[in-house]
Amino acid sequence: MGQILNKIFTSADDNLETFSLLWLDGSVNKSDNLHAQEELRTTIHQLKTFEKPDKCLEYIYNVPKEDRIVLIVSGQLGRSIVPNIHSIEQLLSIYIYCYDQNSNEQWSSKYRKVKAVVTNVKELIARIQFDHEKQQQNKIYESLPISIFDPKIVHEKLTADLQGHLVHSQLLINCLLQVKSD
């Protein structure tokens, strides 16, 4: 039993957080990016790196609906992957980390989830930390579904019907108040 629990709690894919930070870049695991990964983990603990788009796409398509993804992608891979994933609900933000800022700003400007196109890793980290803190404060990523009707009751009155009855009741009361008594 202890081994099973240990395996459950130490699994690399267990994500008890709402946010996952994904980094897709052919050179993501090179030494100059490893320090950036450590810094980013201080903001979003769940960081996964991908060198190939197919593995990244597979991961994105299998993320639970309630989780949120922040994606860092190279300019070259971003051109091909962003149009395919931009409409995914779980994808909250995209950051393009590239060498050619002007060129990548042109194609990415039509995607509202692209928050920044940067060439400097310190700027990338600062922007992600700032945006993540802002999202945490505002809870922008959460939707709170609320139902005030009992789903078990089949003959529930519609809101429009209830409002109609309320209007009629108020009109009746107003008419009765205006009637002069003898």
mmCIF file of C-alpha atoms in Angstrom:
data_model
loop_
_atom_site.group_PDB
_atom_site.id
_atom_site.type_symbol
_atom_site.label_atom_id
_atom_site.label_comp_id
_atom_site.label_asym_id
_atom_site.label_seq_id
_atom_site.Cartn_x
_atom_site.Cartn_y
_atom_site.Cartn_z
ATOM 1 C CA MET A 1 0.000 0.000 0.000
ATOM 2 C CA GLY A 2 2.826 2.415 0.891
ATOM 3 C CA GLN A 3 4.474 1.842 -2.490
ATOM 4 C CA ILE A 4 1.253 2.605 -4.313
ATOM 5 C CA LEU A 5 0.738 5.867 -2.406
ATOM 6 C CA ASN A 6 4.368 6.838 -2.943
ATOM 7 C CA LYS A 7 4.008 6.213 -6.678
ATOM 8 C CA ILE A 8 0.848 8.309 -6.807
ATOM 9 C CA PHE A 9 2.405 11.290 -5.027
ATOM 10 C CA THR A 10 5.729 11.249 -6.885
ATOM 11 C CA SER A 11 4.426 10.857 -10.412
ATOM 12 C CA ALA A 12 5.926 13.479 -12.741
ATOM 13 C CA ASP A 13 2.603 13.962 -14.503
ATOM 14 C CA ASP A 14 0.581 14.671 -11.351
ATOM 15 C CA ASN A 15 -0.520 18.247 -11.466
ATOM 16 C CA LEU A 16 -2.433 19.494 -8.468
ATOM 17 C CA GLU A 17 -2.256 23.064 -9.707
ATOM 18 C CA THR A 18 -4.590 24.789 -12.100
ATOM 19 C CA PHE A 19 -1.778 26.151 -14.260
ATOM 20 C CA SER A 20 0.726 24.323 -16.434
ATOM 21 C CA LEU A 21 3.556 26.121 -18.176
ATOM 22 C CA LEU A 22 4.567 24.469 -21.442
ATOM 23 C CA TRP A 23 7.705 25.412 -23.348
ATOM 24 C CA LEU A 24 7.961 24.274 -26.956
ATOM 25 C CA ASP A 25 11.309 24.975 -28.586
ATOM 26 C CA GLY A 26 13.893 22.856 -30.384
ATOM 27 C CA SER A 27 16.553 24.185 -28.010
ATOM 28 C CA VAL A 28 14.493 24.342 -24.809
ATOM 29 C CA ASN A 29 16.731 21.917 -22.913
ATOM 30 C CA LYS A 30 20.024 23.597 -23.754
ATOM 31 C CA SER A 31 22.070 24.990 -20.881
ATOM 32 C CA ASP A 32 21.165 28.653 -21.432
ATOM 33 C CA ASN A 33 17.439 27.847 -21.060
ATOM 34 C CA LEU A 34 17.782 25.652 -17.950
ATOM 35 C CA HIS A 35 18.257 28.629 -15.617
ATOM 36 C CA ALA A 36 15.175 30.289 -17.131
ATOM 37 C CA GLN A 37 13.189 27.107 -16.468
ATOM 38 C CA GLU A 38 14.200 27.199 -12.800
ATOM 39 C CA GLU A 39 13.106 30.826 -12.498
ATOM 40 C CA LEU A 40 9.787 30.128 -14.211
ATOM 41 C CA ARG A 41 9.108 27.224 -11.834
ATOM 42 C CA THR A 42 9.051 29.712 -8.961
ATOM 43 C CA THR A 43 5.936 31.221 -10.558
ATOM 44 C CA ILE A 44 4.235 28.184 -12.120
ATOM 45 C CA HIS A 45 5.512 24.963 -10.566
ATOM 46 C CA GLN A 46 4.243 22.639 -13.285
ATOM 47 C CA LEU A 47 6.658 23.232 -16.193
ATOM 48 C CA LYS A 48 6.881 20.785 -19.074
ATOM 49 C CA THR A 49 9.301 21.146 -21.955
ATOM 50 C CA PHE A 50 8.881 19.879 -25.486
ATOM 51 C CA GLU A 51 11.304 19.898 -28.391
ATOM 52 C CA LYS A 52 8.815 18.501 -30.905
ATOM 53 C CA PRO A 53 5.357 19.934 -31.669
ATOM 54 C CA ASP A 54 3.566 16.566 -31.889
ATOM 55 C CA LYS A 55 4.286 15.682 -28.241
ATOM 56 C CA CYS A 56 3.277 19.166 -27.121
ATOM 57 C CA LEU A 57 0.013 19.004 -29.083
ATOM 58 C CA GLU A 58 -0.773 15.593 -27.628
ATOM 59 C CA TYR A 59 -0.282 16.975 -24.134
ATOM 60 C CA ILE A 60 -2.395 20.091 -24.816
ATOM 61 C CA TYR A 61 -5.276 18.087 -26.277
ATOM 62 C CA ASN A 62 -5.352 15.857 -23.172
ATOM 63 C CA VAL A 63 -5.332 18.579 -20.509
ATOM 64 C CA PRO A 64 -8.463 18.484 -18.320
ATOM 65 C CA LYS A 65 -11.048 21.199 -19.012
ATOM 66 C CA GLU A 66 -10.562 22.882 -15.629
ATOM 67 C CA ASP A 67 -6.786 23.312 -16.058
ATOM 68 C CA ARG A 68 -5.126 26.303 -17.715
ATOM 69 C CA ILE A 69 -2.083 26.333 -19.973
ATOM 70 C CA VAL A 70 0.504 29.042 -20.426
ATOM 71 C CA LEU A 71 2.625 28.335 -23.514
ATOM 72 C CA ILE A 72 6.078 29.564 -24.471
ATOM 73 C CA VAL A 73 6.890 28.757 -28.083
ATOM 74 C CA SER A 74 9.664 29.639 -30.495
ATOM 75 C CA GLY A 75 8.788 31.904 -33.407
ATOM 76 C CA GLN A 76 9.311 29.195 -36.011
ATOM 77 C CA LEU A 77 7.228 26.548 -34.228
ATOM 78 C CA GLY A 78 4.684 29.166 -33.182
ATOM 79 C CA ARG A 79 3.828 29.955 -36.790
ATOM 80 C CA SER A 80 2.646 26.392 -37.322
ATOM 81 C CA ILE A 81 1.188 25.506 -33.921
ATOM 82 C CA VAL A 82 -0.587 28.689 -32.741
ATOM 83 C CA PRO A 83 -3.278 28.699 -35.472
ATOM 84 C CA ASN A 84 -4.167 25.093 -34.559
ATOM 85 C CA ILE A 85 -4.417 25.546 -30.792
ATOM 86 C CA HIS A 86 -5.503 29.149 -30.306
ATOM 87 C CA SER A 87 -9.172 28.267 -29.840
ATOM 88 C CA ILE A 88 -8.542 25.655 -27.128
ATOM 89 C CA GLU A 89 -10.324 26.791 -23.971
ATOM 90 C CA GLN A 90 -7.606 25.580 -21.603
ATOM 91 C CA LEU A 91 -4.964 27.683 -23.380
ATOM 92 C CA LEU A 92 -4.817 30.939 -21.452
ATOM 93 C CA SER A 93 -1.706 32.724 -22.737
ATOM 94 C CA ILE A 94 0.953 32.336 -25.419
ATOM 95 C CA TYR A 95 4.405 33.910 -25.328
ATOM 96 C CA ILE A 96 6.604 33.887 -28.421
ATOM 97 C CA TYR A 97 10.306 33.651 -27.507
ATOM 98 C CA CYS A 98 12.308 34.289 -30.658
ATOM 99 C CA TYR A 99 15.196 36.028 -32.419
ATOM 100 C CA ASP A 100 13.147 38.068 -34.914
ATOM 101 C CA GLN A 101 10.636 40.100 -32.928
ATOM 102 C CA ASN A 102 9.259 42.212 -35.809
ATOM 103 C CA SER A 103 8.505 39.279 -38.092
ATOM 104 C CA ASN A 104 6.840 37.274 -35.320
ATOM 105 C CA GLU A 105 4.786 40.235 -34.114
ATOM 106 C CA GLN A 106 3.273 40.519 -37.602
ATOM 107 C CA TRP A 107 1.868 36.990 -37.835
ATOM 108 C CA SER A 108 0.976 36.722 -34.122
ATOM 109 C CA SER A 109 -0.912 40.022 -33.868
ATOM 110 C CA LYS A 110 -4.161 38.400 -35.027
ATOM 111 C CA TYR A 111 -4.184 35.969 -32.079
ATOM 112 C CA ARG A 112 -5.499 37.570 -28.883
ATOM 113 C CA LYS A 113 -3.985 34.910 -26.622
ATOM 114 C CA VAL A 114 -0.476 35.890 -27.716
ATOM 115 C CA LYS A 115 0.486 38.173 -24.835
ATOM 116 C CA ALA A 116 4.054 39.030 -25.869
ATOM 117 C CA VAL A 117 6.741 38.477 -28.477
ATOM 118 C CA VAL A 118 10.130 38.764 -26.790
ATOM 119 C CA THR A 119 13.782 38.198 -27.664
ATOM 120 C CA ASN A 120 15.220 38.458 -24.155
ATOM 121 C CA VAL A 121 14.780 35.631 -21.638
ATOM 122 C CA LYS A 122 14.687 38.017 -18.648
ATOM 123 C CA GLU A 123 11.895 39.970 -20.314
ATOM 124 C CA LEU A 124 10.049 36.693 -20.975
ATOM 125 C CA ILE A 125 10.293 35.632 -17.336
ATOM 126 C CA ALA A 126 9.265 39.058 -16.036
ATOM 127 C CA ARG A 127 6.256 39.224 -18.360
ATOM 128 C CA ILE A 128 5.032 35.732 -17.446
ATOM 129 C CA GLN A 129 5.440 36.461 -13.725
ATOM 130 C CA PHE A 130 3.598 39.779 -14.030
ATOM 131 C CA ASP A 131 0.740 38.335 -16.110
ATOM 132 C CA HIS A 132 0.389 35.287 -13.861
ATOM 133 C CA GLU A 133 0.192 37.445 -10.737
ATOM 134 C CA LYS A 134 -2.431 39.647 -12.408
ATOM 135 C CA GLN A 135 -4.469 36.590 -13.422
ATOM 136 C CA GLN A 136 -4.278 35.195 -9.894
ATOM 137 C CA GLN A 137 -5.511 38.494 -8.446
ATOM 138 C CA ASN A 138 -8.347 38.859 -10.922
ATOM 139 C CA LYS A 139 -9.157 35.162 -11.280
ATOM 140 C CA ILE A 140 -9.787 35.900 -14.964
ATOM 141 C CA TYR A 141 -9.338 32.278 -15.957
ATOM 142 C CA GLU A 142 -12.157 30.930 -13.804
ATOM 143 C CA SER A 143 -15.760 30.680 -14.782
ATOM 144 C CA LEU A 144 -18.241 30.057 -12.020
ATOM 145 C CA PRO A 145 -21.313 28.204 -13.228
ATOM 146 C CA ILE A 146 -24.316 28.859 -11.006
ATOM 147 C CA SER A 147 -27.769 27.393 -11.343
ATOM 148 C CA ILE A 148 -30.636 28.640 -9.204
ATOM 149 C CA PHE A 149 -33.145 26.136 -10.568
ATOM 150 C CA ASP A 150 -33.578 22.584 -9.373
ATOM 151 C CA PRO A 151 -32.784 20.341 -12.378
ATOM 152 C CA LYS A 152 -35.015 17.583 -10.927
ATOM 153 C CA ILE A 153 -38.142 19.701 -11.271
ATOM 154 C CA VAL A 154 -39.482 19.266 -14.789
ATOM 155 C CA HIS A 155 -42.163 21.960 -14.659
ATOM 156 C CA GLU A 156 -39.867 24.799 -13.575
ATOM 157 C CA LYS A 157 -41.130 28.210 -14.619
ATOM 158 C CA LEU A 158 -38.948 30.180 -16.940
ATOM 159 C CA THR A 159 -37.519 33.480 -15.810
ATOM 160 C CA ALA A 160 -39.584 35.318 -18.405
ATOM 161 C CA ASP A 161 -42.787 33.792 -17.010
ATOM 162 C CA LEU A 162 -41.816 34.789 -13.477
ATOM 163 C CA GLN A 163 -41.064 38.331 -14.576
ATOM 164 C CA GLY A 164 -44.387 38.478 -16.412
ATOM 165 C CA HIS A 165 -46.265 37.473 -13.261
ATOM 166 C CA LEU A 166 -44.332 40.041 -11.244
ATOM 167 C CA VAL A 167 -45.205 42.824 -13.697
ATOM 168 C CA HIS A 168 -48.889 41.855 -13.664
ATOM 169 C CA SER A 169 -48.926 41.782 -9.861
ATOM 170 C CA GLN A 170 -47.326 45.211 -9.643
ATOM 171 C CA LEU A 171 -49.774 46.650 -12.200
ATOM 172 C CA LEU A 172 -52.700 45.237 -10.243
ATOM 173 C CA ILE A 173 -51.401 46.746 -7.005
ATOM 174 C CA ASN A 174 -50.883 50.144 -8.686
ATOM 175 C CA CYS A 175 -54.406 50.078 -10.124
ATOM 176 C CA LEU A 176 -55.913 49.182 -6.756
ATOM 177 C CA LEU A 177 -53.979 51.980 -5.052
ATOM 178 C CA GLN A 178 -55.233 54.523 -7.581
ATOM 179 C CA VAL A 179 -58.876 53.547 -7.241
ATOM 180 C CA LYS A 180 -60.700 56.142 -5.122
ATOM 181 C CA SER A 181 -62.650 54.800 -2.249
ATOM 182 C CA ASP A 182 -66.147 56.209 -1.430
#
